[in-house]
């Protein structure tokens, strides 16, 4: 191959290394390596590299005859000089070398005819393709000098038909590179619009064009390669090897015309003035009636898919110091940025308003960590009269309008922190007052077309919302935070939902963060939420008789004559529990204590309930493991 390279360079051609048995260049900047200097060729051809030929300042007419193509017939029809230097390709086609100025590289200028010229290349005689490497040339083969003649001049009218290469323009980007919006456009282009490379059908040029298209959206070279690898390469037949694709991208960024970002919206619409949108309240439904046979829209709208509805009421229930305020701020941040919240992405980016009835002193430092997002908070007093609520509703509307004007997002969430301190709930033990409080939350939800979430506390011993049953029953969604004192990890679970699935969402911890220093140089800190996927939940205090309950399982195994690690029938466990624990209240007290132990064991992860053929069994092996 070294001899082949020296022989072709001796004719005045600039040659460079291509991979042994293949068409792809060895060096990413192969055009800079191209040379006719014999000393450099002697040094470079240390291996059996194929010989590439740079086609600058000449025109190579590539006539293809594989798969029935009529490249040679088209060459005759083009009335180009046939008595010129020519090389036969392994598939039976011919490269006709013509003298002339550099032109554009053109694919299919005539049936079966491609043009290689400015910044293009072909393989020189002596180069070989390995068998089985290319589907278009499965048997491999050698490039052979077919017609040893002087290069004839290319007719001027044909040069003009192909077109002269345009001068490269400045590569200074017209926009900021790699913005979120431009990346999204580039991905959409690669997945849906860019033509995939098909071997034997101008795949080099197709991939070059795809990379140029990504560059036009304002994407840097390195990110272009990553995006094409992830969103384009699998569509090609066959896909490019990663290093080959890297070469195509580098060539595109070296030789592409125009400046990066030329087709990005930021450049195309630069200087265009768009009127600020007017805030509009959600349109009232055409009819309050839902009638049998009405068409059903199955595209249910969500704030967080399968977790929180777009419009409705919710409670976030947590004991003191469990981190509910920090978690609501993290929810507000996720809704504003579009990032995931316990694995779910918002259906749209929305703003949040927090009505703080307690914890106002630290609210400013907590809010400062969010940055410039559509999240606003204000302290509220006792919302116990209609005029106060009416004034607050107007202020919320004004802030919602500001969010839409400044950030382009609607108000999606109102947080009342806490329900008891806000004055909306005057007596939490009264079903009537709890129902009124829920109605007040519903009025805001319907008025602003958003989700209204109130934070609340659980009872001292147990879970669920503290107070009368109408509170829990009235809201659409209940999310609970379970936190054992002294433990860093908090667990989050949806325990009620009219629309979404209930179940465990995950866990989170609070990470201290320094946000500044006071006038004496002391650190001012707050906390940030770090989410996890752990879902084991330990709640409340262990029931008084839980140790005896575990003992009862062993008694039941003896009664049933089953092994230590086998599951226990529920009725056998209940009978054994009643025998070994004596209750003053009789059967009713024993039944309640048994249920309490079963519920706590399942919640803590120490007990598994198994149902087979309609019968319940217990297994406490989870605790042992």
Tab-separated table of C-alpha atoms in Angstrom, residues 194-604:
chain	number	residue	atom	x	y	z
A	194	UNK	CA	-33.027	13.956	9.148
A	195	UNK	CA	-32.638	11.398	6.360
A	196	UNK	CA	-30.909	8.242	7.671
A	197	UNK	CA	-27.737	6.980	6.005
A	198	UNK	CA	-28.254	3.878	3.861
A	199	UNK	CA	-25.105	2.065	2.729
A	200	UNK	CA	-24.638	2.356	-1.005
A	201	UNK	CA	-27.000	5.335	-1.265
A	202	UNK	CA	-24.715	8.268	-0.477
A	203	UNK	CA	-24.573	7.580	3.256
A	204	UNK	CA	-21.521	9.824	3.776
A	205	UNK	CA	-23.242	12.864	2.330
A	206	UNK	CA	-26.515	12.074	4.111
A	207	UNK	CA	-24.827	11.911	7.511
A	208	UNK	CA	-22.789	15.043	6.734
A	209	UNK	CA	-26.052	16.861	5.948
A	210	UNK	CA	-27.676	15.614	9.165
A	211	UNK	CA	-24.759	16.910	11.256
A	212	UNK	CA	-24.905	20.256	9.442
A	213	UNK	CA	-28.622	20.434	10.270
A	214	UNK	CA	-27.891	19.913	13.974
A	215	UNK	CA	-25.187	22.619	13.803
A	216	UNK	CA	-27.730	25.008	12.320
A	217	UNK	CA	-29.857	24.686	15.473
A	218	UNK	CA	-27.026	26.073	17.626
A	219	UNK	CA	-25.473	22.840	18.931
A	220	UNK	CA	-21.770	22.429	19.730
A	221	UNK	CA	-19.699	19.764	17.958
A	222	UNK	CA	-19.312	17.454	20.979
A	223	UNK	CA	-23.014	17.573	21.826
A	224	UNK	CA	-23.909	17.048	18.153
A	225	UNK	CA	-21.969	13.778	18.211
A	226	UNK	CA	-23.743	12.652	21.402
A	227	UNK	CA	-27.185	13.549	20.031
A	228	UNK	CA	-26.556	11.800	16.701
A	229	UNK	CA	-25.279	8.713	18.510
A	230	UNK	CA	-28.427	8.588	20.670
A	231	UNK	CA	-31.152	9.839	18.321
A	232	UNK	CA	-29.947	9.219	14.728
A	233	UNK	CA	-27.439	6.415	14.408
A	234	UNK	CA	-29.865	3.552	15.071
A	235	UNK	CA	-31.972	4.726	12.114
A	236	UNK	CA	-29.044	4.218	9.714
A	237	UNK	CA	-28.559	0.931	7.851
A	238	UNK	CA	-26.146	-0.207	9.046
A	239	UNK	CA	-25.440	2.128	12.004
A	240	UNK	CA	-22.077	3.911	11.944
A	241	UNK	CA	-19.317	2.739	14.230
A	242	UNK	CA	-18.944	5.470	16.908
A	243	UNK	CA	-15.503	6.564	15.697
A	244	UNK	CA	-16.740	6.730	12.098
A	245	UNK	CA	-19.703	8.839	13.157
A	246	UNK	CA	-17.317	11.127	15.042
A	247	UNK	CA	-15.393	11.684	11.789
A	248	UNK	CA	-18.588	12.607	9.929
A	249	UNK	CA	-19.505	15.140	12.608
A	250	UNK	CA	-16.006	16.645	12.637
A	251	UNK	CA	-16.086	17.014	8.863
A	252	UNK	CA	-19.475	18.715	9.036
A	253	UNK	CA	-18.267	21.224	11.628
A	254	UNK	CA	-15.096	21.824	9.584
A	255	UNK	CA	-16.712	22.352	6.194
A	256	UNK	CA	-20.303	23.392	6.925
A	257	UNK	CA	-21.466	26.620	5.366
A	258	UNK	CA	-22.809	29.507	7.409
A	259	UNK	CA	-22.608	30.087	11.148
A	260	UNK	CA	-23.830	27.771	13.907
A	261	UNK	CA	-27.352	28.641	15.026
A	262	UNK	CA	-28.493	29.994	11.647
A	263	UNK	CA	-31.796	28.095	11.890
A	264	UNK	CA	-32.410	28.444	15.621
A	265	UNK	CA	-35.531	30.370	16.690
A	266	UNK	CA	-33.308	32.668	18.756
A	267	UNK	CA	-31.656	33.906	15.541
A	268	UNK	CA	-34.605	33.695	13.149
A	269	UNK	CA	-36.863	35.723	15.467
A	270	UNK	CA	-34.224	38.081	16.819
A	271	UNK	CA	-35.711	41.563	17.168
A	272	UNK	CA	-39.296	40.381	16.710
A	273	UNK	CA	-41.602	42.012	19.243
A	274	UNK	CA	-44.341	39.803	20.681
A	275	UNK	CA	-47.197	41.468	22.607
A	276	UNK	CA	-47.412	40.443	26.246
A	277	UNK	CA	-50.293	37.994	26.749
A	278	UNK	CA	-53.328	39.083	28.689
A	279	UNK	CA	-54.234	37.093	31.765
A	280	UNK	CA	-57.493	35.257	31.291
A	281	UNK	CA	-59.384	33.289	33.858
A	282	UNK	CA	-60.205	29.722	32.876
A	283	UNK	CA	-63.382	29.575	30.804
A	284	UNK	CA	-66.464	28.409	32.662
A	285	UNK	CA	-67.840	25.041	31.553
A	286	UNK	CA	-70.659	25.211	29.035
A	287	UNK	CA	-72.943	23.222	31.318
A	288	UNK	CA	-72.718	22.075	34.902
A	289	UNK	CA	-74.707	18.954	34.017
A	290	UNK	CA	-73.046	15.662	33.140
A	291	UNK	CA	-75.586	13.540	31.313
A	292	UNK	CA	-75.662	9.848	30.485
A	293	UNK	CA	-74.283	9.248	27.030
A	294	UNK	CA	-72.157	12.410	26.945
A	295	UNK	CA	-68.817	11.881	25.141
A	296	UNK	CA	-65.958	11.067	27.502
A	297	UNK	CA	-62.488	12.613	27.170
A	298	UNK	CA	-59.977	9.999	28.308
A	299	UNK	CA	-57.006	12.360	28.097
A	300	UNK	CA	-57.132	13.220	31.793
A	301	UNK	CA	-55.127	16.282	32.745
A	302	UNK	CA	-52.465	16.068	35.418
A	303	UNK	CA	-50.189	18.344	37.361
A	304	UNK	CA	-47.943	15.318	37.941
A	305	UNK	CA	-48.918	12.262	35.926
A	306	UNK	CA	-50.699	9.644	38.018
A	307	UNK	CA	-49.836	11.537	41.220
A	308	UNK	CA	-51.497	14.953	41.422
A	309	UNK	CA	-54.494	16.151	39.359
A	310	UNK	CA	-54.373	19.403	37.391
A	311	UNK	CA	-57.368	20.820	39.277
A	312	UNK	CA	-58.535	19.766	42.715
A	313	UNK	CA	-57.765	19.743	46.441
A	314	UNK	CA	-55.077	17.907	48.349
A	315	UNK	CA	-53.650	17.497	51.836
A	316	UNK	CA	-49.987	16.977	52.649
A	317	UNK	CA	-50.031	15.403	56.088
A	318	UNK	CA	-46.886	15.251	58.188
A	319	UNK	CA	-45.813	15.559	61.825
A	320	UNK	CA	-43.855	18.586	62.989
A	321	UNK	CA	-40.245	18.813	61.728
A	322	UNK	CA	-40.892	16.171	59.071
A	323	UNK	CA	-39.917	18.560	56.246
A	324	UNK	CA	-43.313	19.241	54.681
A	325	UNK	CA	-42.516	22.907	53.941
A	326	UNK	CA	-39.241	21.938	52.265
A	327	UNK	CA	-41.015	19.228	50.268
A	328	UNK	CA	-43.679	21.666	49.042
A	329	UNK	CA	-40.898	24.028	47.906
A	330	UNK	CA	-39.217	21.143	46.068
A	331	UNK	CA	-42.559	20.363	44.422
A	332	UNK	CA	-42.859	24.027	43.384
A	333	UNK	CA	-39.336	23.941	41.927
A	334	UNK	CA	-40.056	20.761	39.944
A	335	UNK	CA	-43.304	22.209	38.564
A	336	UNK	CA	-41.512	25.411	37.502
A	337	UNK	CA	-38.521	23.702	35.854
A	338	UNK	CA	-40.228	20.611	34.439
A	339	UNK	CA	-37.930	18.283	36.398
A	340	UNK	CA	-39.129	15.023	37.907
A	341	UNK	CA	-40.732	14.767	41.339
A	342	UNK	CA	-40.517	11.235	42.711
A	343	UNK	CA	-40.133	9.932	39.162
A	344	UNK	CA	-42.972	11.893	37.512
A	345	UNK	CA	-42.515	14.838	35.154
A	346	UNK	CA	-45.031	17.708	35.185
A	347	UNK	CA	-47.426	17.717	32.239
A	348	UNK	CA	-46.544	21.417	31.864
A	349	UNK	CA	-44.379	23.983	33.618
A	350	UNK	CA	-46.507	25.984	36.066
A	351	UNK	CA	-46.093	28.496	38.867
A	352	UNK	CA	-46.771	28.107	42.589
A	353	UNK	CA	-48.112	30.483	45.246
A	354	UNK	CA	-47.474	29.646	48.915
A	355	UNK	CA	-49.740	31.139	51.580
A	356	UNK	CA	-47.677	30.867	54.762
A	357	UNK	CA	-49.652	31.008	57.991
A	358	UNK	CA	-46.703	29.778	60.063
A	359	UNK	CA	-42.930	29.523	59.722
A	360	UNK	CA	-42.829	32.957	58.072
A	361	UNK	CA	-39.476	33.947	59.612
A	362	UNK	CA	-37.482	31.356	57.644
A	363	UNK	CA	-39.513	31.540	54.468
A	364	UNK	CA	-37.276	34.116	52.755
A	365	UNK	CA	-34.104	32.046	53.192
A	366	UNK	CA	-35.877	28.936	51.941
A	367	UNK	CA	-37.220	30.751	48.871
A	368	UNK	CA	-33.796	32.227	48.054
A	369	UNK	CA	-32.481	28.811	46.992
A	370	UNK	CA	-34.985	28.520	44.131
A	371	UNK	CA	-33.539	31.239	41.882
A	372	UNK	CA	-35.585	33.067	39.251
A	373	UNK	CA	-38.628	30.783	39.064
A	374	UNK	CA	-42.397	31.417	39.027
A	375	UNK	CA	-42.748	30.720	42.743
A	376	UNK	CA	-44.115	33.347	45.148
A	377	UNK	CA	-44.979	33.279	48.846
A	378	UNK	CA	-46.662	35.636	51.236
A	379	UNK	CA	-47.682	35.482	54.911
A	380	UNK	CA	-51.391	35.292	55.621
A	381	UNK	CA	-53.385	36.042	58.730
A	382	UNK	CA	-56.505	34.369	59.966
A	383	UNK	CA	-58.680	33.747	56.922
A	384	UNK	CA	-61.837	33.529	58.975
A	385	UNK	CA	-64.040	36.060	57.184
A	386	UNK	CA	-65.218	36.409	53.611
A	387	UNK	CA	-63.802	39.903	53.010
A	388	UNK	CA	-60.281	38.803	53.966
A	389	UNK	CA	-60.527	35.805	51.663
A	390	UNK	CA	-61.911	38.000	48.869
A	391	UNK	CA	-58.980	40.453	49.148
A	392	UNK	CA	-56.503	37.570	49.195
A	393	UNK	CA	-58.131	36.054	46.108
A	394	UNK	CA	-57.589	39.317	44.210
A	395	UNK	CA	-53.935	39.414	45.299
A	396	UNK	CA	-53.452	35.826	44.149
A	397	UNK	CA	-54.973	36.754	40.762
A	398	UNK	CA	-52.564	39.703	40.428
A	399	UNK	CA	-49.544	37.526	41.270
A	400	UNK	CA	-50.769	34.851	38.850
A	401	UNK	CA	-50.999	37.475	36.100
A	402	UNK	CA	-47.461	38.617	36.892
A	403	UNK	CA	-46.213	35.020	36.648
A	404	UNK	CA	-47.762	34.639	33.218
A	405	UNK	CA	-46.309	37.919	31.981
A	406	UNK	CA	-42.819	37.442	33.455
A	407	UNK	CA	-42.369	33.684	33.070
A	408	UNK	CA	-44.987	32.628	30.523
A	409	UNK	CA	-46.489	30.078	32.930
A	410	UNK	CA	-49.931	29.811	34.431
A	411	UNK	CA	-50.616	29.374	38.147
A	412	UNK	CA	-50.762	25.628	38.744
A	413	UNK	CA	-50.468	25.173	42.522
A	414	UNK	CA	-51.571	27.055	45.639
A	415	UNK	CA	-50.158	25.836	48.954
A	416	UNK	CA	-51.805	26.714	52.283
A	417	UNK	CA	-49.241	26.144	55.066
A	418	UNK	CA	-50.785	25.085	57.418
A	419	UNK	CA	-54.537	24.535	57.229
A	420	UNK	CA	-55.040	24.838	60.982
A	421	UNK	CA	-52.965	28.042	61.302
A	422	UNK	CA	-54.613	29.709	58.287
A	423	UNK	CA	-57.964	30.154	60.028
A	424	UNK	CA	-59.847	28.363	57.235
A	425	UNK	CA	-60.480	25.540	59.706
A	426	UNK	CA	-61.936	26.931	62.911
A	427	UNK	CA	-62.646	23.572	64.608
A	428	UNK	CA	-60.891	20.547	63.199
A	429	UNK	CA	-62.994	18.151	65.282
A	430	UNK	CA	-66.220	19.382	63.697
A	431	UNK	CA	-67.341	17.676	60.500
A	432	UNK	CA	-69.277	20.806	59.566
A	433	UNK	CA	-66.214	23.075	59.924
A	434	UNK	CA	-63.977	20.582	58.089
A	435	UNK	CA	-66.451	20.468	55.201
A	436	UNK	CA	-66.466	24.290	55.058
A	437	UNK	CA	-62.650	24.369	54.948
A	438	UNK	CA	-62.580	21.875	52.070
A	439	UNK	CA	-65.174	23.970	50.187
A	440	UNK	CA	-62.967	27.057	50.619
A	441	UNK	CA	-60.042	25.177	49.047
A	442	UNK	CA	-62.307	23.939	46.232
A	443	UNK	CA	-63.444	27.487	45.420
A	444	UNK	CA	-59.832	28.577	44.855
A	445	UNK	CA	-59.152	25.434	42.797
A	446	UNK	CA	-62.096	26.078	40.473
A	447	UNK	CA	-61.528	29.841	40.307
A	448	UNK	CA	-57.883	29.545	39.235
A	449	UNK	CA	-58.089	26.154	37.514
A	450	UNK	CA	-55.288	24.750	39.663
A	451	UNK	CA	-54.492	22.334	42.478
A	452	UNK	CA	-54.843	23.699	46.031
A	453	UNK	CA	-52.808	21.783	48.593
A	454	UNK	CA	-53.004	22.407	52.335
A	455	UNK	CA	-50.442	21.071	54.797
A	456	UNK	CA	-51.816	19.464	57.926
A	457	UNK	CA	-50.753	17.327	60.886
A	458	UNK	CA	-51.586	13.711	61.768
A	459	UNK	CA	-53.028	12.679	65.146
A	460	UNK	CA	-50.492	12.187	67.918
A	461	UNK	CA	-50.727	8.401	67.703
A	462	UNK	CA	-51.414	7.135	64.207
A	463	UNK	CA	-51.573	8.281	60.611
A	464	UNK	CA	-54.010	10.145	58.405
A	465	UNK	CA	-55.236	13.716	58.739
A	466	UNK	CA	-55.939	14.989	62.233
A	467	UNK	CA	-59.531	16.011	62.966
A	468	UNK	CA	-63.008	15.035	61.846
A	469	UNK	CA	-63.505	12.509	59.061
A	470	UNK	CA	-65.050	15.088	56.697
A	471	UNK	CA	-61.609	16.610	56.128
A	472	UNK	CA	-60.015	13.416	54.829
A	473	UNK	CA	-63.169	12.451	52.955
A	474	UNK	CA	-63.642	15.846	51.287
A	475	UNK	CA	-60.272	16.363	49.556
A	476	UNK	CA	-59.275	14.646	46.321
A	477	UNK	CA	-55.771	13.583	47.323
A	478	UNK	CA	-53.928	12.877	50.573
A	479	UNK	CA	-50.122	12.651	50.608
A	480	UNK	CA	-48.462	11.628	53.869
A	481	UNK	CA	-44.891	12.054	55.086
A	482	UNK	CA	-43.819	9.414	57.611
A	483	UNK	CA	-40.875	10.324	59.811
A	484	UNK	CA	-39.495	8.579	62.871
A	485	UNK	CA	-37.788	11.040	65.289
A	486	UNK	CA	-34.016	10.718	65.113
A	487	UNK	CA	-34.020	9.257	61.602
A	488	UNK	CA	-32.820	11.280	58.617
A	489	UNK	CA	-34.937	9.538	56.001
A	490	UNK	CA	-38.551	10.573	55.447
A	491	UNK	CA	-40.991	8.436	53.473
A	492	UNK	CA	-43.739	9.751	51.188
A	493	UNK	CA	-46.932	7.869	50.324
A	494	UNK	CA	-50.197	8.738	48.618
A	495	UNK	CA	-52.855	7.281	50.916
A	496	UNK	CA	-55.917	8.605	49.078
A	497	UNK	CA	-56.663	9.706	45.528
A	498	UNK	CA	-59.844	10.006	43.497
A	499	UNK	CA	-57.957	9.861	40.165
A	500	UNK	CA	-54.407	8.569	40.655
A	501	UNK	CA	-53.058	5.358	42.088
A	502	UNK	CA	-52.343	5.274	45.791
A	503	UNK	CA	-49.071	3.884	47.056
A	504	UNK	CA	-45.544	4.723	48.041
A	505	UNK	CA	-43.757	7.488	46.144
A	506	UNK	CA	-40.286	7.271	47.648
A	507	UNK	CA	-38.116	8.852	50.315
A	508	UNK	CA	-36.210	12.075	50.927
A	509	UNK	CA	-33.657	13.565	53.270
A	510	UNK	CA	-32.919	17.183	54.136
A	511	UNK	CA	-29.424	18.367	53.237
A	512	UNK	CA	-28.154	21.504	55.074
A	513	UNK	CA	-26.955	24.271	52.764
A	514	UNK	CA	-25.174	27.532	53.558
A	515	UNK	CA	-26.844	30.423	51.723
A	516	UNK	CA	-24.923	33.387	53.175
A	517	UNK	CA	-23.545	35.088	56.259
A	518	UNK	CA	-25.066	37.563	58.696
A	519	UNK	CA	-23.543	40.896	59.740
A	520	UNK	CA	-21.327	39.107	62.287
A	521	UNK	CA	-19.983	36.632	59.738
A	522	UNK	CA	-22.036	33.702	60.993
A	523	UNK	CA	-23.402	31.177	58.498
A	524	UNK	CA	-27.034	31.383	57.474
A	525	UNK	CA	-28.288	27.946	56.494
A	526	UNK	CA	-31.390	26.286	55.111
A	527	UNK	CA	-32.136	22.792	53.822
A	528	UNK	CA	-32.592	21.240	50.411
A	529	UNK	CA	-34.522	18.093	49.564
A	530	UNK	CA	-32.603	15.060	48.301
A	531	UNK	CA	-34.988	12.446	46.899
A	532	UNK	CA	-34.527	8.699	47.022
A	533	UNK	CA	-36.394	5.581	45.963
A	534	UNK	CA	-36.516	3.837	49.347
A	535	UNK	CA	-40.132	3.061	50.208
A	536	UNK	CA	-40.026	1.125	53.478
A	537	UNK	CA	-42.218	3.045	55.892
A	538	UNK	CA	-42.037	2.923	59.680
A	539	UNK	CA	-44.832	4.912	61.324
A	540	UNK	CA	-45.841	5.774	64.823
A	541	UNK	CA	-44.995	3.754	67.904
A	542	UNK	CA	-44.904	-0.016	67.833
A	543	UNK	CA	-48.226	-1.351	69.193
A	544	UNK	CA	-48.107	-2.403	72.826
A	545	UNK	CA	-48.731	-6.077	72.057
A	546	UNK	CA	-46.651	-6.429	68.888
A	547	UNK	CA	-43.986	-8.629	70.545
A	548	UNK	CA	-46.758	-10.962	71.736
A	549	UNK	CA	-48.174	-10.899	68.193
A	550	UNK	CA	-44.880	-12.192	66.791
A	551	UNK	CA	-44.867	-14.791	69.564
A	552	UNK	CA	-48.400	-15.784	68.539
A	553	UNK	CA	-47.162	-16.534	65.021
A	554	UNK	CA	-44.759	-19.103	66.460
A	555	UNK	CA	-47.557	-20.627	68.593
A	556	UNK	CA	-49.691	-20.862	65.461
A	557	UNK	CA	-46.903	-22.692	63.617
A	558	UNK	CA	-46.849	-25.251	66.420
A	559	UNK	CA	-50.647	-25.534	66.313
A	560	UNK	CA	-50.614	-26.055	62.550
A	561	UNK	CA	-47.491	-28.240	62.662
A	562	UNK	CA	-45.702	-26.129	60.059
A	563	UNK	CA	-42.047	-25.117	59.751
A	564	UNK	CA	-40.431	-22.023	61.242
A	565	UNK	CA	-40.112	-20.240	57.886
A	566	UNK	CA	-43.518	-21.168	56.492
A	567	UNK	CA	-46.472	-18.808	56.213
A	568	UNK	CA	-49.109	-18.839	58.976
A	569	UNK	CA	-52.891	-18.914	58.375
A	570	UNK	CA	-54.486	-15.700	59.653
A	571	UNK	CA	-57.160	-17.486	61.700
A	572	UNK	CA	-54.552	-19.647	63.435
A	573	UNK	CA	-52.555	-16.517	64.308
A	574	UNK	CA	-55.687	-14.784	65.625
A	575	UNK	CA	-56.554	-17.770	67.842
A	576	UNK	CA	-53.037	-18.014	69.257
A	577	UNK	CA	-52.938	-14.257	69.904
A	578	UNK	CA	-56.204	-14.467	71.858
A	579	UNK	CA	-54.830	-17.276	74.023
A	580	UNK	CA	-51.573	-15.660	75.057
A	581	UNK	CA	-52.808	-12.061	75.498
A	582	UNK	CA	-55.556	-11.406	78.059
A	583	UNK	CA	-57.723	-8.313	77.602
A	584	UNK	CA	-60.054	-6.759	80.123
A	585	UNK	CA	-62.289	-5.584	77.296
A	586	UNK	CA	-62.908	-9.117	76.084
A	587	UNK	CA	-63.119	-10.253	72.446
A	588	UNK	CA	-63.559	-6.744	70.997
A	589	UNK	CA	-60.353	-5.442	72.559
A	590	UNK	CA	-58.407	-8.502	71.388
A	591	UNK	CA	-59.703	-8.092	67.829
A	592	UNK	CA	-58.733	-4.400	67.710
A	593	UNK	CA	-55.276	-5.105	69.119
A	594	UNK	CA	-54.784	-7.905	66.578
A	595	UNK	CA	-55.769	-5.619	63.683
A	596	UNK	CA	-53.448	-2.884	64.995
A	597	UNK	CA	-50.503	-5.292	65.110
A	598	UNK	CA	-51.222	-6.585	61.589
A	599	UNK	CA	-51.484	-3.041	60.176
A	600	UNK	CA	-48.275	-1.877	61.865
A	601	UNK	CA	-46.377	-5.002	60.854
A	602	UNK	CA	-47.360	-4.589	57.197
A	603	UNK	CA	-46.577	-0.864	57.207
A	604	UNK	CA	-43.176	-1.344	58.834
